Backbone as a printed PyTorch tensor [residue, N CA C, xyz], in Angstrom:
tensor([[[ 88.3280, 102.0610,  59.5620],
         [ 86.9340, 102.3630,  60.4040],
         [ 85.7600, 101.1210,  59.6230]],

        [[ 86.1660, 100.9630,  58.1040],
         [ 85.2150,  99.9500,  57.9190],
         [ 85.2870,  98.5390,  58.3190]],

        [[ 86.4680,  98.3950,  58.8950],
         [ 86.7580,  97.0230,  59.2200],
         [ 85.6890,  97.0090,  60.8210]],

        [[ 86.4970,  97.9510,  61.5250],
         [ 85.9730,  98.0630,  62.8050],
         [ 84.3320,  98.2310,  62.6580]],

        [[ 83.8680,  98.9240,  61.9410],
         [ 81.9510,  98.9750,  61.8740],
         [ 81.4500,  97.6840,  61.3880]],

        [[ 82.1910,  97.0590,  60.3890],
         [ 81.8920,  95.3170,  59.9530],
         [ 81.7990,  94.6830,  61.4230]],

        [[ 83.1570,  95.0280,  62.3580],
         [ 83.2050,  93.7880,  63.4920],
         [ 82.1700,  94.4430,  64.4750]],

        [[ 81.7290,  95.6330,  64.5420],
         [ 80.9490,  95.6500,  65.8230],
         [ 79.7290,  95.1900,  65.3000]],

        [[ 79.5120,  95.5920,  63.8300],
         [ 77.7300,  94.9140,  63.4210],
         [ 77.3340,  93.5420,  63.6140]],

        [[ 78.1650,  92.7480,  63.0310],
         [ 78.7040,  91.4720,  62.5960],
         [ 78.8990,  90.4550,  63.5310]],

        [[ 79.8050,  90.9850,  65.0320],
         [ 79.8420,  90.2880,  66.3290],
         [ 79.6330,  90.6290,  67.1180]],

        [[ 79.8830,  92.1530,  67.6880],
         [ 79.1900,  92.9050,  69.2840],
         [ 77.7500,  93.1120,  69.1630]],

        [[ 77.3770,  93.3040,  68.1450],
         [ 75.7460,  94.0000,  68.3450],
         [ 74.9430,  92.4540,  68.9210]],

        [[ 75.2300,  91.2620,  68.1370],
         [ 74.7190,  89.8570,  67.8300],
         [ 74.9610,  89.5220,  69.5090]],

        [[ 76.5480,  89.4870,  70.2290],
         [ 76.5620,  89.1750,  71.6530],
         [ 76.0810,  89.7190,  72.2110]],

        [[ 75.7770,  91.3580,  72.2160],
         [ 75.2030,  91.9600,  73.3260],
         [ 73.2660,  91.7070,  73.0350]],

        [[ 73.0410,  91.5070,  72.1910],
         [ 71.6690,  91.0450,  71.8720],
         [ 71.4210,  89.2150,  72.9880]],

        [[ 72.4710,  88.4730,  72.0940],
         [ 72.1990,  87.5540,  73.1310],
         [ 72.9550,  87.3530,  74.6240]],

        [[ 73.4870,  88.0270,  74.9030],
         [ 73.2970,  88.3600,  76.3370],
         [ 72.1900,  88.7740,  77.0970]],

        [[ 71.3850,  90.0000,  76.5970],
         [ 70.5980,  90.2690,  77.1540],
         [ 69.1260,  89.4680,  76.8940]],

        [[ 69.1050,  88.5020,  75.4460],
         [ 68.0470,  87.6360,  75.8900],
         [ 68.3360,  86.3050,  76.9970]],

        [[ 69.7910,  85.9380,  77.1170],
         [ 69.8350,  85.0050,  78.2590],
         [ 69.5420,  85.8240,  79.4850]],

        [[ 69.8190,  87.2190,  79.7090],
         [ 69.3630,  87.4910,  80.9250],
         [ 67.8000,  87.6390,  81.0030]],

        [[ 67.3260,  87.6770,  80.1190],
         [ 65.8430,  88.0380,  80.3400],
         [ 65.2670,  86.2610,  80.3510]],

        [[ 65.8690,  85.2730,  79.7300],
         [ 65.7190,  84.0270,  80.0850],
         [ 65.8280,  83.6630,  81.7430]],

        [[ 66.4050,  84.2430,  82.1020],
         [ 66.7040,  83.7210,  83.4760],
         [ 65.7430,  84.6510,  84.3330]],

        [[ 65.1620,  85.9080,  84.2250],
         [ 64.5310,  86.7850,  84.7910],
         [ 63.1090,  86.3710,  84.7730]],

        [[ 62.6240,  85.4760,  83.6330],
         [ 61.3740,  85.0340,  83.0800],
         [ 60.6770,  83.9390,  84.2460]],

        [[ 61.5810,  83.6370,  85.3320],
         [ 61.2350,  82.6520,  86.5020],
         [ 60.7820,  83.9040,  87.3360]],

        [[ 61.1390,  85.0790,  87.7570],
         [ 61.2510,  85.9280,  88.7730],
         [ 60.5470,  86.8850,  88.6630]],

        [[ 58.9300,  86.7710,  88.6540],
         [ 57.7520,  87.7550,  88.6890],
         [ 58.1120,  89.4310,  88.8360]],

        [[ 59.0470,  89.1150,  89.9680],
         [ 59.0480,  90.4640,  90.5900],
         [ 60.0140,  91.3970,  89.5280]],

        [[ 60.9100,  90.6240,  88.6870],
         [ 62.0260,  91.2960,  87.7840],
         [ 60.7910,  91.3320,  86.6340]],

        [[ 59.7300,  91.5830,  86.4710],
         [ 58.9240,  91.5900,  85.2210],
         [ 59.2590,  93.0110,  84.1050]],

        [[ 59.9170,  93.8750,  84.4760],
         [ 60.1720,  94.9540,  83.8660],
         [ 61.6140,  94.7750,  83.3660]],

        [[ 62.4630,  94.0530,  84.5000],
         [ 63.8150,  93.8540,  83.8220],
         [ 63.8170,  92.9070,  82.7560]],

        [[ 62.9230,  92.1340,  82.8930],
         [ 63.1320,  90.7310,  81.6520],
         [ 62.4150,  91.7810,  80.5470]],

        [[ 61.4750,  92.7210,  80.5250],
         [ 60.8020,  93.3170,  79.4260],
         [ 61.8220,  93.8650,  78.9500]],

        [[ 62.7730,  94.7390,  79.5530],
         [ 63.5130,  95.0130,  78.9920],
         [ 64.8510,  94.7070,  78.1890]],

        [[ 65.0500,  93.2850,  78.8250],
         [ 66.1640,  92.4920,  78.3310],
         [ 65.8830,  92.0560,  76.9680]],

        [[ 64.5180,  91.6590,  76.9820],
         [ 63.7030,  91.3070,  75.8480],
         [ 63.9480,  91.9430,  74.5950]],

        [[ 63.4560,  93.4080,  75.2800],
         [ 62.9660,  94.2860,  73.5830],
         [ 64.7000,  94.7950,  73.2030]],

        [[ 65.7430,  94.7020,  74.2390],
         [ 66.8580,  95.2140,  73.9270],
         [ 67.6690,  93.9530,  73.0580]],

        [[ 67.4440,  92.7860,  73.5470],
         [ 68.0000,  91.7100,  72.3990],
         [ 67.2980,  92.3100,  70.8960]],

        [[ 65.9090,  92.5330,  70.9040],
         [ 65.2150,  92.4760,  69.5280],
         [ 66.0910,  93.5430,  68.8600]],

        [[ 66.4160,  94.7900,  69.9200],
         [ 66.9360,  95.9250,  69.2990],
         [ 68.2250,  95.8380,  68.6950]],

        [[ 69.0520,  94.7680,  69.5450],
         [ 70.5330,  95.0990,  69.1280],
         [ 70.8390,  93.5370,  68.0100]],

        [[ 69.6640,  92.7310,  67.8170],
         [ 69.7310,  91.7930,  66.7700],
         [ 68.2860,  91.8270,  66.2040]],

        [[ 67.8340,  92.8570,  65.3500],
         [ 66.3550,  92.7210,  64.8000],
         [ 66.1280,  91.1000,  63.8790]],

        [[ 66.9970,  90.9320,  63.4460],
         [ 66.3990,  89.6310,  62.3680],
         [ 66.3260,  88.5220,  63.3960]],

        [[ 66.9510,  88.4160,  64.4930],
         [ 66.6670,  87.0480,  64.7330],
         [ 64.9670,  86.7460,  65.5940]],

        [[ 64.4770,  86.4250,  64.5880],
         [ 63.1700,  85.3380,  64.9650],
         [ 63.0130,  85.0880,  66.3730]],

        [[ 63.7730,  84.4660,  66.9510],
         [ 63.6810,  83.7340,  68.3820],
         [ 63.1520,  85.0530,  69.3730]],

        [[ 63.8620,  86.2810,  69.0350],
         [ 63.9170,  87.7340,  69.9180],
         [ 62.5060,  87.9880,  69.9810]],

        [[ 62.7170,  88.2060,  68.2940],
         [ 60.9360,  88.8980,  68.1280],
         [ 59.8560,  87.9690,  68.6720]],

        [[ 60.0270,  86.8400,  68.6000],
         [ 59.0070,  85.6700,  68.8820],
         [ 58.8150,  86.0950,  70.5270]],

        [[ 59.7810,  86.4200,  71.3350],
         [ 59.9890,  86.2710,  73.0450],
         [ 58.9280,  87.9360,  73.1360]],

        [[ 59.6520,  88.9000,  72.3940],
         [ 59.2290,  90.1120,  72.6390],
         [ 57.4270,  90.0290,  72.8540]],

        [[ 57.0210,  89.2890,  71.4170],
         [ 55.5540,  89.6390,  71.0410],
         [ 54.3140,  88.7670,  72.0710]],

        [[ 55.4690,  87.4650,  72.3030],
         [ 54.9340,  86.8270,  73.2540],
         [ 54.7080,  87.1130,  74.6610]],

        [[ 55.8220,  87.6450,  75.3090],
         [ 55.6100,  88.5970,  76.6890],
         [ 54.2910,  89.6830,  76.6710]],

        [[ 54.4990,  90.5280,  75.4890],
         [ 53.5590,  91.2420,  75.1280],
         [ 51.8710,  90.6190,  75.4330]],

        [[ 51.8400,  89.6260,  74.4660],
         [ 50.4440,  88.7000,  74.5390],
         [ 49.8810,  88.6370,  75.8470]],

        [[ 50.7880,  88.1920,  76.9940],
         [ 50.6460,  87.1160,  78.1400],
         [ 50.2210,  88.6580,  79.3000]],

        [[ 51.0370,  90.0840,  78.8280],
         [ 50.1070,  91.0610,  79.8950],
         [ 49.2310,  91.5500,  79.2380]],

        [[ 49.0440,  91.3400,  77.9380],
         [ 47.5900,  91.6950,  77.5160],
         [ 46.6570,  90.8080,  77.9770]],

        [[ 46.5880,  89.4600,  78.1300],
         [ 46.1140,  88.5390,  78.2060],
         [ 45.5560,  88.9740,  79.9690]],

        [[ 47.1000,  88.7750,  80.5720],
         [ 46.9610,  88.8740,  82.2600],
         [ 46.0530,  90.7630,  82.7010]],

        [[ 46.0110,  91.7730,  82.1730],
         [ 45.5490,  92.5850,  82.1480],
         [ 44.6740,  93.3010,  81.4620]],

        [[ 44.0120,  92.8910,  80.2700],
         [ 42.9520,  93.0050,  79.4360],
         [ 43.4270,  94.8270,  79.3240]],

        [[ 44.6970,  95.4360,  79.4450],
         [ 44.5230,  96.4610,  78.9010],
         [ 44.9510,  97.0100,  77.3760]],

        [[ 44.0500,  97.8410,  76.9680],
         [ 44.0170,  98.1610,  75.5750],
         [ 45.7170,  98.3250,  74.6870]],

        [[ 46.4030,  99.0060,  75.7630],
         [ 47.8930,  99.2670,  75.1950],
         [ 48.8280,  97.9830,  75.4230]],

        [[ 48.6290,  97.4410,  75.9490],
         [ 49.4030,  95.9710,  75.7770],
         [ 48.4570,  94.9150,  74.6220]],

        [[ 47.2300,  95.3740,  74.0770],
         [ 46.5100,  94.7480,  73.2220],
         [ 47.3950,  95.1460,  71.9980]],

        [[ 47.0010,  96.9220,  71.9470],
         [ 47.6170,  97.4000,  70.6520],
         [ 49.2530,  97.0830,  70.5590]],

        [[ 49.8400,  97.0700,  71.4530],
         [ 51.4930,  97.1320,  71.8590],
         [ 52.0160,  95.0970,  70.8080]],

        [[ 50.6620,  94.4760,  71.5230],
         [ 50.8830,  93.3160,  70.6800],
         [ 50.7280,  93.1380,  69.0000]],

        [[ 49.7740,  93.5710,  68.8580],
         [ 49.6020,  93.5880,  67.5710],
         [ 50.6000,  94.5500,  66.5070]],

        [[ 50.8530,  95.3780,  67.3290],
         [ 51.9480,  96.2840,  66.3310],
         [ 53.3720,  95.6370,  66.6430]],

        [[ 53.6660,  94.9360,  67.2630],
         [ 55.1650,  94.5920,  67.4600],
         [ 54.5970,  92.8420,  66.2450]],

        [[ 53.7070,  92.6880,  66.6440],
         [ 53.5320,  90.9790,  65.9770],
         [ 53.7290,  91.5540,  64.5080]],

        [[ 52.9930,  92.4740,  64.1340],
         [ 52.6690,  93.1670,  62.6890],
         [ 54.7120,  92.7650,  61.9160]],

        [[ 55.2490,  93.3700,  62.4820],
         [ 56.3300,  93.7180,  62.2280],
         [ 57.4650,  92.0450,  62.0930]],

        [[ 56.8770,  91.0860,  63.6270],
         [ 57.4720,  89.5110,  62.9820],
         [ 56.8290,  89.2510,  61.9350]],

        [[ 55.5430,  89.2380,  61.7580],
         [ 54.5900,  88.5520,  60.5900],
         [ 55.2370,  89.1960,  59.0700]],

        [[ 55.4670,  90.2520,  59.0490],
         [ 56.1890,  90.9000,  57.6820],
         [ 57.5350,  90.6840,  57.6890]],

        [[ 57.9820,  90.4020,  58.6050],
         [ 59.6560,  90.0420,  58.5860],
         [ 59.3400,  88.4900,  57.7880]],

        [[ 59.1450,  87.5370,  59.0570],
         [ 58.5680,  86.2810,  58.2800],
         [ 57.5520,  85.6120,  58.3570]],

        [[ 56.5350,  85.7960,  56.8370],
         [ 54.9940,  85.5910,  57.1100],
         [ 54.8870,  84.2420,  57.0170]],

        [[ 55.7970,  83.4090,  57.2480],
         [ 55.6360,  81.9350,  57.2250],
         [ 55.6910,  81.4220,  58.5290]],

        [[ 56.1330,  81.9590,  59.3510],
         [ 56.0610,  81.9240,  61.1310],
         [ 54.8470,  81.3890,  61.8370]],

        [[ 54.6230,  80.3470,  61.9860],
         [ 53.3540,  80.1160,  62.5520],
         [ 52.9450,  80.5630,  63.7890]],

        [[ 53.9640,  80.5960,  65.1150],
         [ 54.3290,  81.0830,  65.7950],
         [ 53.3480,  82.9420,  66.0270]],

        [[ 54.2740,  83.4170,  65.2570],
         [ 54.2130,  85.0240,  64.9090],
         [ 52.1070,  85.0510,  64.5690]],

        [[ 51.7470,  84.3000,  63.3780],
         [ 50.6860,  84.1560,  63.0720],
         [ 49.9270,  84.4300,  64.3490]],

        [[ 50.2550,  82.9640,  64.8810],
         [ 49.3660,  82.8390,  66.2790],
         [ 49.0240,  84.1380,  67.1400]],

        [[ 50.0690,  84.3790,  67.5100],
         [ 50.5330,  85.6510,  68.3250],
         [ 49.4270,  86.7290,  67.7340]],

        [[ 49.3510,  87.0280,  66.3900],
         [ 48.9570,  87.9920,  65.6920],
         [ 47.3500,  87.5430,  66.1190]],

        [[ 47.2310,  86.4460,  65.9410],
         [ 45.7610,  86.0760,  66.0240],
         [ 45.1200,  86.3100,  66.9990]],

        [[ 45.6800,  86.1930,  68.0790],
         [ 45.3300,  86.0940,  69.2720],
         [ 45.1780,  87.6790,  69.7840]],

        [[ 46.2730,  88.1760,  69.2360],
         [ 45.9870,  90.2030,  69.3780],
         [ 44.7400,  90.2590,  68.8820]],

        [[ 44.2970,  90.5250,  67.5810],
         [ 43.3150,  90.5200,  67.3440],
         [ 41.5350,  89.6880,  68.1240]],

        [[ 42.1420,  88.8890,  68.3720],
         [ 40.9300,  87.8660,  69.4170],
         [ 40.7270,  89.0120,  70.6540]],

        [[ 41.8020,  89.2320,  71.1060],
         [ 41.4320,  90.0470,  72.3890],
         [ 41.2100,  91.2520,  72.1800]],

        [[ 41.3840,  91.6160,  71.1430],
         [ 41.2430,  93.6110,  70.8410],
         [ 39.5300,  93.4550,  70.4520]],

        [[ 39.0970,  92.3210,  69.8340],
         [ 37.8060,  91.9880,  69.8890],
         [ 37.0950,  93.1240,  68.7890]],

        [[ 37.5110,  93.6860,  68.1930],
         [ 37.5470,  94.2820,  66.9220],
         [ 37.0010,  93.6720,  65.3600]],

        [[ 37.9610,  93.7220,  65.3830],
         [ 38.2510,  92.1770,  63.8550],
         [ 39.1610,  91.1770,  63.9130]],

        [[ 37.1680,  90.3950,  64.3130],
         [ 37.6310,  88.9950,  64.4110],
         [ 37.7390,  88.1520,  63.5170]],

        [[ 37.9040,  88.8030,  62.2790],
         [ 37.8620,  88.1310,  60.6980],
         [ 39.6570,  88.2250,  60.3560]],

        [[ 40.1300,  89.2360,  61.3330],
         [ 41.3440,  89.2140,  61.3740],
         [ 42.0640,  88.4330,  62.0750]],

        [[ 41.2830,  88.2030,  63.1390],
         [ 41.6820,  86.9710,  64.0800],
         [ 41.7290,  85.6490,  63.4090]],

        [[ 40.8870,  85.3130,  62.8130],
         [ 40.9750,  83.9200,  62.4500],
         [ 41.2680,  83.9750,  61.0770]],

        [[ 42.1240,  84.8990,  60.0920],
         [ 42.7510,  84.8930,  59.1440],
         [ 44.3310,  84.5190,  59.6750]],

        [[ 44.7000,  84.8380,  60.7820],
         [ 45.8950,  84.7290,  61.4890],
         [ 45.8000,  83.5850,  62.0700]],

        [[ 44.9140,  82.9040,  62.0960],
         [ 44.9720,  81.2530,  63.0410],
         [ 45.2650,  80.4870,  61.9440]],

        [[ 44.3180,  80.3650,  60.8980],
         [ 44.2550,  80.1300,  59.6890],
         [ 45.5960,  79.7780,  59.2590]],

        [[ 46.3060,  81.0090,  59.1900],
         [ 47.5720,  80.8430,  58.6120],
         [ 48.6810,  80.5930,  59.2980]],

        [[ 48.5770,  80.3210,  60.7110],
         [ 49.4230,  79.5990,  61.4360],
         [ 49.0800,  77.8110,  61.4550]],

        [[ 47.9560,  77.4230,  61.1180],
         [ 47.4220,  76.3160,  60.9590],
         [ 48.3450,  75.6050,  59.5600]],

        [[ 48.3030,  76.6110,  58.9090],
         [ 49.0120,  76.5180,  57.5680],
         [ 50.4300,  76.0480,  57.9840]],

        [[ 50.9840,  76.9170,  58.5740],
         [ 52.3160,  76.6890,  58.7270],
         [ 53.1580,  75.7290,  59.4950]],

        [[ 52.1650,  75.2480,  60.4150],
         [ 52.0710,  74.4930,  61.8290],
         [ 51.0290,  73.3780,  62.0910]],

        [[ 50.6100,  72.8510,  61.2050],
         [ 49.3960,  72.2430,  60.9660],
         [ 49.4200,  71.3040,  62.2280]],

        [[ 49.9750,  70.7440,  63.1210],
         [ 49.7990,  70.0340,  64.1750],
         [ 49.9510,  70.3290,  65.4090]],

        [[ 49.9330,  71.9120,  65.8080],
         [ 49.7700,  72.5630,  67.1220],
         [ 48.2250,  72.6910,  66.9520]],

        [[ 47.8910,  72.2840,  68.5110],
         [ 46.3710,  72.0550,  68.6020],
         [ 45.8910,  73.3860,  68.8770]],

        [[ 46.7820,  74.1830,  69.3720],
         [ 46.4740,  75.8110,  70.0710],
         [ 45.6750,  76.5900,  68.9610]],

        [[ 46.7040,  76.9670,  67.9160],
         [ 45.2510,  78.0330,  67.1060],
         [ 44.6150,  77.0790,  66.2090]],

        [[ 44.1180,  75.7670,  66.3710],
         [ 42.9370,  75.3720,  66.0130],
         [ 41.5630,  75.5900,  67.5960]],

        [[ 42.3520,  75.4250,  68.3780],
         [ 41.2500,  75.7310,  69.5500],
         [ 41.3790,  77.2640,  69.3880]],

        [[ 42.2930,  78.3320,  69.8380],
         [ 41.3120,  79.9280,  69.5310],
         [ 40.8970,  79.7390,  68.1660]],

        [[ 41.1890,  79.1690,  67.3330],
         [ 40.1680,  79.3440,  65.7570],
         [ 39.1490,  79.2660,  66.0640]],

        [[ 38.5590,  78.3120,  67.2410],
         [ 37.2370,  77.6750,  67.4090],
         [ 36.6260,  78.7170,  68.2570]],

        [[ 37.2880,  79.4700,  69.0800],
         [ 36.8550,  80.6670,  70.2080],
         [ 36.3610,  81.6200,  69.3480]],

        [[ 37.4290,  82.0030,  68.0040],
         [ 37.0540,  82.8140,  67.4110],
         [ 35.4010,  82.7120,  66.5200]],

        [[ 35.6510,  81.2910,  65.9260],
         [ 34.1670,  80.9620,  65.3920],
         [ 32.9940,  81.0110,  66.0770]],

        [[ 33.3880,  80.8010,  67.3430],
         [ 32.2640,  80.8430,  68.3580],
         [ 31.5360,  81.9590,  68.6180]],

        [[ 32.6620,  83.1160,  68.9760],
         [ 32.1660,  84.3160,  68.8470],
         [ 31.5960,  85.3010,  67.7000]],

        [[ 31.8430,  84.7810,  66.6650],
         [ 31.1920,  84.7970,  65.1600],
         [ 29.8720,  84.4250,  64.9680]],

        [[ 29.4680,  83.4480,  65.9730],
         [ 28.0440,  82.4510,  65.7700],
         [ 27.9010,  81.3630,  65.0170]],

        [[ 29.3460,  80.8590,  64.4790],
         [ 29.6260,  79.8720,  63.7330],
         [ 30.3050,  78.6030,  64.4070]],

        [[ 28.9670,  78.2710,  64.8380],
         [ 28.8170,  77.3290,  66.1530],
         [ 29.5250,  75.9080,  65.6100]],

        [[ 29.3540,  75.4650,  64.2300],
         [ 29.8440,  74.1050,  63.5970],
         [ 31.0700,  74.2820,  63.2110]],

        [[ 31.7200,  75.2320,  62.5230],
         [ 33.0560,  75.7080,  62.4040],
         [ 33.5760,  75.7010,  63.5390]],

        [[ 33.4110,  76.2190,  64.9670],
         [ 33.8880,  76.0520,  65.9380],
         [ 34.1640,  74.3980,  66.4520]],

        [[ 32.7410,  73.9990,  66.3940],
         [ 33.3030,  72.4380,  67.1180],
         [ 34.0220,  71.8510,  66.1390]],

        [[ 34.3720,  72.0440,  64.9240],
         [ 35.1100,  70.9850,  64.3040],
         [ 36.4000,  71.4140,  64.3940]],

        [[ 36.8090,  72.8580,  64.9230],
         [ 38.2880,  73.1680,  65.5570],
         [ 38.5580,  72.3890,  66.7260]],

        [[ 37.3040,  72.5090,  67.5630],
         [ 37.5210,  71.6940,  68.9160],
         [ 38.0300,  70.5110,  68.9400]],

        [[ 37.3290,  69.8000,  67.6580],
         [ 37.6170,  68.3750,  67.7330],
         [ 38.4460,  68.3190,  66.9830]],

        [[ 39.2180,  69.2050,  66.1940],
         [ 40.7570,  68.9910,  65.6630],
         [ 41.3920,  68.6940,  66.6760]],

        [[ 41.7600,  70.2180,  68.0720],
         [ 42.7170,  69.8210,  68.9330],
         [ 42.8460,  68.5330,  69.3410]],

        [[ 41.5240,  67.8270,  69.5190],
         [ 41.5730,  66.5430,  70.2290],
         [ 42.0530,  65.3870,  69.5420]],

        [[ 41.7960,  65.5740,  67.9390],
         [ 42.3500,  64.6690,  67.2340],
         [ 44.3210,  64.7460,  67.0960]],

        [[ 44.1970,  65.9960,  67.0470],
         [ 45.5590,  66.0880,  67.3700],
         [ 46.3410,  66.1580,  68.4840]],

        [[ 45.8860,  66.1910,  69.3400],
         [ 46.3580,  65.7280,  70.9810],
         [ 45.5200,  65.6950,  72.0170]],

        [[ 44.6880,  63.7190,  71.9490],
         [ 44.0770,  63.6310,  72.7380],
         [ 43.5870,  64.1710,  74.2760]],

        [[ 44.5850,  64.6860,  74.7340],
         [ 44.5810,  64.9150,  76.1890],
         [ 44.7510,  66.6170,  76.4210]],

        [[ 43.7520,  67.2090,  75.2790],
         [ 44.2640,  68.7630,  74.9640],
         [ 43.2510,  69.1310,  75.8170]],

        [[ 43.1170,  69.3220,  77.2560],
         [ 42.2320,  69.5360,  78.3680],
         [ 41.1790,  70.8320,  77.6840]],

        [[ 42.0910,  71.7540,  76.9940],
         [ 41.3070,  72.6530,  76.8220],
         [ 40.4940,  72.8380,  76.2040]],

        [[ 40.5820,  72.5080,  74.8630],
         [ 39.8110,  71.9860,  73.6020],
         [ 38.8000,  70.9400,  73.9290]],

        [[ 38.9680,  70.0360,  74.9040],
         [ 37.8930,  69.3280,  75.2570],
         [ 37.0280,  69.9170,  76.4840]],

        [[ 37.4930,  70.7990,  76.9850],
         [ 36.2370,  71.8110,  77.8370],
         [ 35.3620,  72.6010,  76.7100]],

        [[ 36.2120,  73.2660,  75.9650],
         [ 35.7220,  74.1530,  74.6370],
         [ 34.7120,  73.4880,  74.3280]],

        [[ 35.0270,  72.0260,  73.8640],
         [ 33.8090,  71.2540,  73.2780],
         [ 32.6090,  71.0620,  74.2930]],

        [[ 33.1540,  70.8020,  74.8550],
         [ 32.0150,  70.4640,  76.2380],
         [ 31.3600,  71.6260,  76.4360]],

        [[ 31.4300,  72.7110,  76.7970],
         [ 30.8930,  74.2200,  77.0680],
         [ 29.9990,  74.1560,  75.9290]],

        [[ 30.2360,  74.0800,  74.2860],
         [ 29.3700,  74.6690,  72.8600],
         [ 28.5270,  73.5520,  73.5010]],

        [[ 28.5270,  72.3670,  73.6420],
         [ 27.8870,  71.2960,  73.1610],
         [ 26.4100,  71.8560,  74.2410]],

        [[ 26.9600,  72.1430,  75.9300],
         [ 26.1810,  72.1470,  77.1390],
         [ 25.0430,  73.3560,  76.3030]],

        [[ 25.5790,  74.5000,  75.8020],
         [ 25.1080,  75.6270,  75.4970],
         [ 24.2350,  75.2470,  74.3930]],

        [[ 24.4880,  74.1770,  73.4550],
         [ 23.6120,  73.9410,  72.0760],
         [ 22.4590,  73.0850,  72.4240]],

        [[ 22.8940,  72.4600,  73.9330],
         [ 21.8580,  71.5470,  74.6150],
         [ 21.9350,  69.8740,  73.3980]],

        [[ 23.7720,  69.6880,  73.2000],
         [ 23.7970,  68.5780,  72.6020],
         [ 24.7180,  67.9510,  74.0220]],

        [[ 24.8160,  68.2280,  75.1210],
         [ 25.4950,  67.8590,  75.9340],
         [ 25.4020,  67.3010,  76.8560]]])
């Protein structure tokens, strides 16, 4: 009995998780199967809750849904699930960035959004994305100087980063410096 239990938990469950993850990955390219993709990624996390790639995929999927629909239920789901990922691995730059994005979309606790983007930058300092969105957070908070610094950092890290360049252009135009 014990050997079978160990075999199921150490071999079968991760195999089921991997299968579901692979199926979800295949379905990502087919928008008509979005619900099936969501089911597969959630199932992968359910069968192997210790695999960070599965956790990230689910959280990213929720974030994309929150961004595309603007629906509060997806924003809340993004925050709730990503808190689990960050609690499990507090040093995960991607998880911290997704959590920051959730709070940014929610728009209620921008200080938390800034906190998680700063953590993301701490753990993944050469990724321009968290710098860019941190700049947007600062902009919403009325901290234009800090926003400009973050947009400039995106361009220092990736000179062809068009999103950071556009955000920098917009803030300069708004401030009459463009």
